[in-house]
Coordinates of C-alpha atoms in Angstrom, one line a residue:
Chain G
M30 CA 0.0 0.0 0.0
E31 CA 2.9 2.3 0.9
N32 CA 4.6 1.5 -2.4
T33 CA 1.4 1.9 -4.3
E34 CA 1.1 5.6 -3.2
R35 CA 4.8 6.2 -3.8
Y36 CA 4.5 4.7 -7.3
I37 CA 1.4 6.6 -8.3
Q38 CA 2.7 9.8 -7.0
A39 CA 6.0 9.3 -8.9
L40 CA 4.2 8.4 -12.1
I41 CA 2.1 11.6 -12.0
Q42 CA 5.2 13.7 -11.1
G43 CA 7.4 11.9 -13.8
E44 CA 10.2 10.9 -11.4
D45 CA 12.7 9.0 -13.5
Q46 CA 14.3 6.9 -10.7
I47 CA 11.0 5.5 -9.4
I48 CA 9.7 4.9 -12.9
Q49 CA 12.9 2.9 -13.6
E50 CA 12.2 1.0 -10.4
I51 CA 8.7 0.1 -11.6
Y52 CA 10.1 -1.1 -14.9
K53 CA 12.8 -3.1 -13.1
K54 CA 10.3 -4.7 -10.7
I55 CA 7.3 -5.4 -12.9
Y56 CA 8.2 -5.1 -16.6
P57 CA 10.0 -8.6 -16.7
K58 CA 6.8 -10.3 -15.7
V59 CA 4.7 -8.4 -18.2
L60 CA 7.3 -9.1 -20.9
A61 CA 7.2 -12.8 -20.0
F62 CA 3.4 -12.8 -20.2
I63 CA 3.3 -11.1 -23.6
L64 CA 6.1 -13.3 -25.1
Y65 CA 4.1 -16.3 -23.8
N66 CA 1.0 -15.0 -25.5
K67 CA 2.0 -14.5 -29.1
G68 CA 3.6 -11.1 -28.6
N69 CA 7.1 -9.7 -28.9
E70 CA 9.3 -7.2 -27.0
D71 CA 7.9 -4.2 -28.9
D72 CA 4.4 -5.2 -28.0
A73 CA 5.4 -5.6 -24.3
L74 CA 7.0 -2.1 -24.3
D75 CA 3.8 -0.6 -25.9
V76 CA 1.5 -2.4 -23.4
F77 CA 3.6 -1.4 -20.4
H78 CA 3.7 2.2 -21.6
D79 CA -0.1 2.3 -22.1
A80 CA -0.8 0.7 -18.7
L81 CA 1.3 3.3 -17.0
M82 CA -0.4 6.1 -18.9
Y83 CA -3.8 4.6 -18.0
I84 CA -2.9 4.8 -14.3
I85 CA -1.6 8.3 -14.7
I86 CA -4.7 9.6 -16.5
T87 CA -7.2 7.9 -14.3
Q88 CA -5.5 8.6 -11.0
K89 CA -5.0 12.2 -11.9
E90 CA -8.7 12.5 -12.6
K91 CA -9.9 10.6 -9.4
R92 CA -7.7 8.8 -6.9
S93 CA -9.0 5.3 -6.2
V94 CA -8.0 2.7 -3.7
I95 CA -5.4 0.3 -5.2
L96 CA -4.3 -2.4 -2.7
S97 CA -1.4 -3.7 -4.7
F98 CA 0.2 -1.6 -7.4
E99 CA 2.0 -4.5 -8.9
A100 CA -1.1 -6.7 -9.2
Y101 CA -3.1 -3.8 -10.5
L102 CA -0.6 -2.8 -13.2
F103 CA -0.3 -6.5 -14.3
V104 CA -4.1 -6.8 -14.7
I105 CA -4.2 -3.6 -16.7
C106 CA -1.4 -4.9 -18.9
K107 CA -3.2 -8.2 -19.4
N108 CA -6.4 -6.4 -20.4
I109 CA -4.6 -4.1 -22.9
W110 CA -2.9 -7.1 -24.4
K111 CA -6.2 -9.1 -24.7
K112 CA -7.8 -6.1 -26.5
N113 CA -4.8 -5.8 -28.8
L114 CA -4.9 -9.5 -29.6
K115 CA -8.5 -9.2 -30.7
N116 CA -7.7 -6.2 -32.8
K117 CA -4.7 -8.0 -34.4
V118 CA -7.0 -10.5 -36.0
I119 CA -8.1 -7.8 -38.4
Q120 CA -5.1 -5.5 -38.3
T121 CA -1.9 -6.6 -39.7
D122 CA -0.1 -3.3 -40.5
V123 CA 2.1 -1.6 -38.0
L124 CA 0.2 1.1 -36.1
T125 CA 1.1 4.7 -36.3
L126 CA 1.6 6.6 -33.1
E127 CA -1.7 8.4 -33.7
E128 CA -3.5 5.1 -34.0
K129 CA -1.8 3.8 -30.9
E130 CA -3.1 6.9 -29.1
T131 CA -6.7 6.3 -30.2
N132 CA -6.4 2.7 -29.1
L133 CA -5.2 3.9 -25.7
S134 CA -8.0 6.4 -25.4
A135 CA -10.6 3.7 -26.2
F136 CA -8.9 1.4 -23.8
I137 CA -9.0 4.0 -21.0
L138 CA -12.7 4.6 -21.5
E139 CA -13.5 0.9 -21.7
Q140 CA -11.4 0.0 -18.7
Q141 CA -13.0 2.9 -16.6
C142 CA -16.4 1.4 -17.5
F143 CA -15.2 -2.1 -16.5
E144 CA -13.7 -0.9 -13.2
F145 CA -16.9 1.0 -12.4
Y146 CA -19.0 -2.2 -12.7
I147 CA -16.5 -4.3 -10.9
A148 CA -16.4 -1.8 -8.0
K149 CA -20.2 -2.0 -7.6
F150 CA -20.2 -5.7 -7.9
S151 CA -17.6 -5.9 -5.1
L152 CA -20.0 -4.1 -2.7
L153 CA -22.5 -7.0 -2.8
S154 CA -22.6 -9.8 -0.2
E155 CA -20.4 -12.9 -0.8
N156 CA -23.6 -14.9 -1.4
C157 CA -24.8 -12.4 -4.0
K158 CA -21.4 -12.3 -5.7
D159 CA -21.4 -16.1 -6.0
I160 CA -24.9 -16.5 -7.3
L161 CA -24.6 -13.6 -9.8
S162 CA -21.2 -14.8 -11.0
S163 CA -22.8 -18.1 -11.9
Y164 CA -25.8 -16.4 -13.4
F165 CA -23.8 -14.0 -15.6
N166 CA -21.5 -16.8 -16.6
G167 CA -24.4 -18.4 -18.3
L168 CA -25.4 -21.1 -15.8
S169 CA -29.2 -21.8 -15.8
Y170 CA -31.3 -21.5 -12.6
E171 CA -31.4 -25.3 -12.5
E172 CA -27.6 -25.6 -12.7
I173 CA -27.1 -23.0 -9.9
T174 CA -29.7 -24.9 -7.8
L175 CA -27.8 -28.1 -8.1
A176 CA -24.3 -26.7 -7.7
N177 CA -25.2 -24.7 -4.6
A178 CA -27.7 -27.1 -3.0
Y179 CA -30.5 -24.6 -3.0
A180 CA -34.0 -26.1 -2.1
T181 CA -35.8 -25.2 -5.4
V182 CA -35.2 -23.5 -8.7
N183 CA -37.6 -20.8 -7.7
T184 CA -35.5 -20.0 -4.6
V185 CA -32.5 -19.4 -7.0
R186 CA -34.6 -17.3 -9.3
Q187 CA -35.8 -15.1 -6.4
R188 CA -32.3 -14.8 -5.1
V189 CA -30.8 -13.8 -8.5
F190 CA -33.5 -11.2 -8.8
K191 CA -32.9 -9.7 -5.4
C192 CA -29.1 -9.6 -5.8
R193 CA -29.3 -8.2 -9.3
S194 CA -31.8 -5.5 -8.1
K195 CA -29.3 -4.6 -5.4
L196 CA -26.5 -4.4 -7.9
I197 CA -28.6 -2.2 -10.3
E198 CA -29.5 0.1 -7.4
L199 CA -25.8 0.5 -6.5
I200 CA -24.9 1.2 -10.1
K201 CA -27.7 3.7 -10.7
N202 CA -27.1 5.6 -7.5
D203 CA -23.5 6.4 -8.5
K204 CA -23.2 9.7 -10.5
E205 CA -20.5 8.1 -12.6
F206 CA -23.2 5.9 -14.2
Q207 CA -24.8 8.9 -15.9
K208 CA -21.6 9.3 -18.0
I209 CA -21.4 5.6 -18.8
I210 CA -25.1 5.3 -19.7
K211 CA -24.7 8.1 -22.3
W212 CA -21.8 6.1 -24.0
G213 CA -23.9 3.0 -24.5
A214 CA -27.4 4.3 -25.0
Chain Q
M17 CA -38.5 -4.0 -12.8
D18 CA -40.2 -7.3 -12.1
I19 CA -38.7 -10.8 -12.1
D20 CA -40.3 -11.8 -15.4
T21 CA -38.9 -8.8 -17.2
L22 CA -35.4 -9.7 -15.8
D23 CA -35.8 -13.2 -17.3
L24 CA -36.9 -11.6 -20.6
I25 CA -33.9 -9.3 -20.7
D26 CA -31.6 -12.2 -20.1
Q27 CA -33.2 -14.4 -22.7
Y28 CA -33.2 -11.5 -25.2
L29 CA -29.5 -10.8 -24.7
R30 CA -28.5 -14.4 -24.9
G31 CA -30.4 -14.7 -28.2
N32 CA -33.0 -17.2 -26.8
L33 CA -36.2 -15.5 -27.9
S34 CA -38.2 -16.4 -31.0
D35 CA -38.4 -13.8 -33.7
T36 CA -41.9 -12.8 -32.6
E37 CA -40.9 -12.5 -28.9
K38 CA -37.8 -10.6 -29.9
E39 CA -39.8 -8.1 -32.1
A40 CA -42.3 -7.5 -29.3
F41 CA -39.6 -7.0 -26.7
E42 CA -37.7 -4.6 -28.9
K43 CA -40.8 -2.5 -29.3
R44 CA -41.0 -2.3 -25.5
I45 CA -37.4 -1.3 -25.3
A46 CA -37.9 1.5 -27.8
I47 CA -40.6 3.2 -25.7
E48 CA -39.6 2.3 -22.1
E49 CA -36.6 4.4 -21.0
D50 CA -36.1 2.4 -17.8
L51 CA -36.1 -0.8 -19.7
Q52 CA -33.4 0.6 -22.1
E53 CA -31.2 1.3 -19.1
E54 CA -31.7 -2.1 -17.6
V55 CA -30.9 -3.8 -20.9
L56 CA -27.7 -1.8 -21.3
I57 CA -26.6 -2.5 -17.8
H58 CA -27.4 -6.2 -18.2
Q59 CA -25.5 -6.3 -21.5
Q60 CA -22.4 -4.7 -20.0
L61 CA -22.5 -7.0 -16.9
L62 CA -22.7 -10.0 -19.2
A63 CA -19.8 -8.7 -21.3
I64 CA -17.7 -8.2 -18.2
H65 CA -18.3 -11.7 -17.0
E66 CA -17.7 -13.2 -20.4
Q67 CA -14.6 -11.1 -20.7
E68 CA -15.9 -9.6 -23.9
K69 CA -15.4 -6.1 -25.1
I70 CA -18.0 -3.7 -23.6
S71 CA -19.9 -2.2 -26.5
L72 CA -19.5 1.6 -26.5
T73 CA -20.0 3.1 -29.9
N74 CA -22.5 6.0 -29.9
T75 CA -22.0 9.7 -30.6
S76 CA -21.5 10.5 -26.9
Y77 CA -18.9 7.9 -26.6
Q78 CA -17.1 9.2 -29.8
Q79 CA -17.0 12.7 -28.3
E80 CA -15.6 11.3 -25.1
L81 CA -13.0 9.5 -27.1
V82 CA -11.9 12.8 -28.8
Q83 CA -11.7 14.4 -25.4
M84 CA -9.5 11.6 -24.1
N85 CA -7.2 12.0 -27.1
E86 CA -6.9 15.7 -26.2
I87 CA -6.1 14.8 -22.6
L88 CA -3.3 12.4 -23.7
N89 CA -1.9 15.2 -25.9
E90 CA -1.8 17.8 -23.2
E91 CA 1.7 19.0 -22.7
D92 CA 2.4 17.3 -19.3
N93 CA 0.9 14.0 -20.3
A94 CA 2.7 14.0 -23.7
K95 CA 6.0 14.6 -21.8
L96 CA 5.3 11.8 -19.4
S97 CA 4.4 9.5 -22.3
Q98 CA 7.7 10.3 -24.0
K99 CA 9.6 9.8 -20.7
I100 CA 8.0 6.4 -20.1
R101 CA 8.8 5.2 -23.6
A102 CA 12.4 6.3 -23.2
I103 CA 12.8 4.5 -19.9
G104 CA 11.1 1.5 -21.5
K105 CA 13.6 1.4 -24.4
N106 CA 16.5 0.9 -21.9
Q107 CA 14.8 -2.2 -20.5
Q108 CA 14.7 -4.0 -23.8
P109 CA 16.6 -7.2 -23.9
H110 CA 18.7 -7.7 -27.1
T111 CA 17.0 -10.7 -28.6
T112 CA 13.4 -11.1 -29.7
V113 CA 11.9 -14.4 -28.8
R114 CA 8.5 -16.1 -29.2
F115 CA 7.0 -18.9 -27.2
K116 CA 4.5 -21.5 -27.8
R117 CA 2.3 -22.5 -24.9
K118 CA 3.8 -25.3 -22.8
K119 CA 2.3 -28.6 -23.8
T120 CA 3.1 -31.2 -21.3
V121 CA 5.7 -31.9 -18.6
N122 CA 5.3 -35.7 -18.7
W123 CA 8.9 -36.0 -19.8
F124 CA 10.0 -34.4 -16.7
Y125 CA 10.5 -37.5 -14.7
S126 CA 12.5 -39.3 -17.2
A127 CA 14.7 -36.2 -17.7
A128 CA 15.1 -35.7 -14.0
A129 CA 16.2 -39.3 -13.6
S130 CA 19.0 -38.7 -16.0
I131 CA 20.4 -35.7 -14.3
V132 CA 24.1 -35.7 -14.2
V133 CA 25.5 -33.4 -11.6
L134 CA 28.9 -32.2 -12.6
I135 CA 31.3 -32.0 -9.8
S136 CA 33.5 -28.9 -10.1
L137 CA 37.0 -28.7 -9.0
F138 CA 37.7 -27.0 -5.8
F139 CA 40.7 -25.1 -4.6
I140 CA 41.2 -25.0 -1.0
F141 CA 43.7 -22.4 0.1
N142 CA 45.4 -22.3 3.4
T143 CA 46.2 -18.6 3.2
P144 CA 43.6 -16.0 4.2
K145 CA 41.5 -14.9 1.3
A146 CA 38.9 -12.2 0.5
L147 CA 35.4 -13.7 0.6
P148 CA 34.6 -12.9 -3.0
D149 CA 37.6 -15.1 -3.9
Y150 CA 35.9 -18.1 -2.4
Y151 CA 32.9 -17.2 -4.5
Q152 CA 35.1 -17.1 -7.6
N153 CA 36.5 -20.5 -6.8
Y154 CA 33.3 -22.3 -6.0
V155 CA 30.8 -20.8 -8.3
N156 CA 30.1 -23.1 -11.2
W157 CA 26.7 -22.7 -12.9
E158 CA 27.6 -25.5 -15.2
E159 CA 26.6 -27.8 -12.3
L160 CA 22.9 -27.0 -12.8
P161 CA 21.0 -30.0 -14.0
S162 CA 20.2 -30.0 -17.7
F163 CA 16.6 -30.7 -18.9
T164 CA 17.2 -30.0 -22.6
V165 CA 15.4 -32.8 -24.4
K166 CA 15.5 -33.2 -28.2
G167 CA 12.0 -33.1 -29.7
D168 CA 10.6 -30.7 -27.2
P169 CA 12.3 -27.5 -28.4
E170 CA 9.4 -25.1 -27.5
E171 CA 9.1 -26.2 -23.9
L172 CA 9.1 -23.2 -21.6
F173 CA 11.6 -24.5 -19.1
E174 CA 13.9 -25.6 -21.8
K175 CA 13.7 -22.1 -23.3
G176 CA 14.9 -20.6 -20.0
E177 CA 17.7 -23.1 -19.8
V178 CA 18.8 -22.4 -23.3
F179 CA 18.7 -18.6 -22.8
F180 CA 20.9 -19.1 -19.7
K181 CA 23.4 -21.3 -21.6
N182 CA 23.5 -18.7 -24.4
K183 CA 24.2 -16.0 -21.8
E184 CA 20.9 -14.3 -22.6
Y185 CA 20.3 -13.8 -18.9
K186 CA 17.5 -11.2 -19.2
N187 CA 15.5 -13.5 -21.4
A188 CA 16.2 -16.4 -19.1
V189 CA 14.8 -14.3 -16.2
A190 CA 11.8 -13.3 -18.2
T191 CA 11.0 -16.9 -19.2
L192 CA 11.7 -18.6 -15.9
S193 CA 9.7 -16.1 -13.9
I194 CA 6.5 -17.4 -15.5
I195 CA 6.8 -20.8 -13.9
E196 CA 4.4 -20.9 -11.0
P197 CA 5.2 -22.4 -7.5
E198 CA 2.8 -25.3 -8.0
D199 CA 4.6 -26.3 -11.2
K200 CA 6.8 -29.4 -11.1
W201 CA 9.5 -27.3 -12.7
Y202 CA 9.5 -24.6 -10.1
P203 CA 12.6 -25.7 -8.0
F204 CA 14.6 -26.1 -11.2
A205 CA 13.4 -22.8 -12.5
L206 CA 14.5 -21.1 -9.3
L207 CA 18.0 -22.6 -9.7
Y208 CA 18.4 -21.1 -13.2
L209 CA 16.6 -17.9 -12.2
G210 CA 19.0 -17.4 -9.3
A211 CA 22.0 -18.2 -11.5
S212 CA 20.8 -15.7 -14.1
Y213 CA 20.4 -13.0 -11.5
D214 CA 23.9 -13.8 -10.3
Q215 CA 25.2 -13.3 -13.8
L216 CA 23.4 -10.1 -14.2
N217 CA 25.0 -9.0 -10.9
E218 CA 21.6 -8.6 -9.3
N219 CA 22.8 -10.2 -6.2
E220 CA 19.9 -9.4 -3.9
A221 CA 17.4 -10.9 -6.4
A222 CA 19.7 -14.0 -6.7
I223 CA 19.8 -14.4 -2.9
A224 CA 16.0 -13.9 -2.6
T225 CA 15.5 -16.6 -5.3
F226 CA 17.8 -19.1 -3.5
Q227 CA 15.9 -18.3 -0.3
K228 CA 12.7 -19.4 -2.0
L229 CA 14.4 -22.6 -3.1
A230 CA 15.7 -23.3 0.4
S231 CA 12.1 -22.9 1.7
L232 CA 10.9 -25.7 -0.6
T233 CA 11.7 -28.5 1.9
T234 CA 9.6 -31.0 0.1
S235 CA 11.8 -30.7 -3.0
E236 CA 15.0 -32.7 -3.2
E237 CA 16.7 -29.5 -4.5
Y238 CA 16.0 -27.4 -1.4
S239 CA 19.5 -27.7 0.1
K240 CA 21.0 -26.3 -3.0
G241 CA 19.3 -23.1 -1.9
Y242 CA 21.7 -23.0 1.1
W243 CA 24.8 -23.6 -1.0
Y244 CA 24.1 -20.9 -3.5
Q245 CA 23.0 -18.4 -0.9
L246 CA 26.4 -19.1 0.8
L247 CA 28.2 -18.4 -2.5
L248 CA 26.3 -15.2 -3.0
Y249 CA 27.0 -14.0 0.5
L250 CA 30.7 -14.7 -0.1
K251 CA 30.5 -12.8 -3.4
T252 CA 28.9 -9.8 -1.6
N253 CA 31.2 -9.9 1.4
Q254 CA 28.6 -10.8 3.9
K255 CA 30.6 -13.0 6.2
E256 CA 28.0 -13.4 9.1
K257 CA 25.3 -14.6 6.7
A258 CA 27.7 -16.8 4.8
L259 CA 28.6 -18.5 8.1
E260 CA 24.9 -18.9 8.9
M261 CA 24.5 -20.7 5.6
K262 CA 27.6 -22.9 6.2
T263 CA 26.1 -23.9 9.6
K264 CA 22.8 -24.8 7.9
I265 CA 24.6 -27.0 5.3
L266 CA 26.6 -28.7 8.1
E267 CA 23.4 -29.6 9.9
N268 CA 22.8 -32.6 7.6
P269 CA 25.5 -34.7 5.7
N270 CA 22.9 -35.2 3.0
H271 CA 22.8 -31.5 2.2
Y272 CA 24.2 -30.4 -1.1
K273 CA 27.9 -29.7 -1.0
Y274 CA 28.2 -30.8 2.6
K275 CA 31.8 -31.9 2.1
E276 CA 32.8 -28.7 0.4
A277 CA 31.2 -26.7 3.2
T278 CA 33.3 -28.6 5.8
E279 CA 36.4 -27.5 3.8
L280 CA 35.5 -23.8 3.6
D281 CA 37.7 -22.0 6.1
F282 CA 36.8 -18.3 5.8

């Protein structure tokens, strides 16, 4: 947690030494992940750069609680790379800096949206998180009943409804939602 | 929102409604604002759970995208971006490599059975010496067991070993760091990882790696963690810690390099 604050502050201030420390500590793992997942060193450098820029832009706008900087940065890198891999299917040419920037902007907006929903989901009870995870992952009410030893399918249906209503309430009561709803409507 | 509408939204988004049901439901969506919101939220929650791209494509979103581009181009952010790229370039290892996903480790046991541990030559001096000299005399990374098996050229562990042997230590570190503690290869990966850090002169990282190895008491390799920590402590002139490791090794005659440890007289 202490390091997290130090790293974020240093990124925003552009402190060379600490940015180098971040690279030294975390970049080898990201490089390994990307090499292992059909990428090369240039891809890894782009992804790491974009992830750091994502943290700078979003944390400048609004500071959020990040428990582990390393884990957070790694997840952001993984998400950027997953998005890039999907784009690569249709895009074979080398991207210009401008195109890279537009991709980064799109990623920032998408990831902000993603983190908003995840934050709301994390406020639910453990039971609600479990049952809604199963539900959104495509399990039927019957399958959830069997897997969790619920009495009847109707009990599960009612429980999903209540948990989902709670989640919707949490989402709609946050003013951030007004921005996100405009993007998708 | 009632429970039946929730089921309807879910069926609609999963594509389980008939054409007639779909048409009727879309008419409702078009006129009911609340329902529009519920469908959008449900769609995005489904996308998140299925790890799909969240669909954001309308005019509002496009405007936001333009604004985000402008933010990225603001002077201070553009400078930070350039600085991060410049620091990143200095991290770049020299060789570009590609991996295929590891297929199987079934050959591990047969390879492990054929390990030949090379015994290095040792020079025992009677005259007082500087601790790093002991390190120089004893360090011999060629002793590490080899798992290179013909026919499995893409195996991850092998890649790490090959990088190490080719003196591409940064790539070796990058590769071997992927191997997880629950993997059968983990103790051997730690050996090569620690050796790579040593070669990169990242002594603290090397010691930390061998400490991890020494903690794996269920692995036959664990006592090597003591020996290599001892060497690293000698290299970095940490006499007290080196003595601590020597004592550890001498606790059990089965420990790796027990005999050599008895002969060390620093």
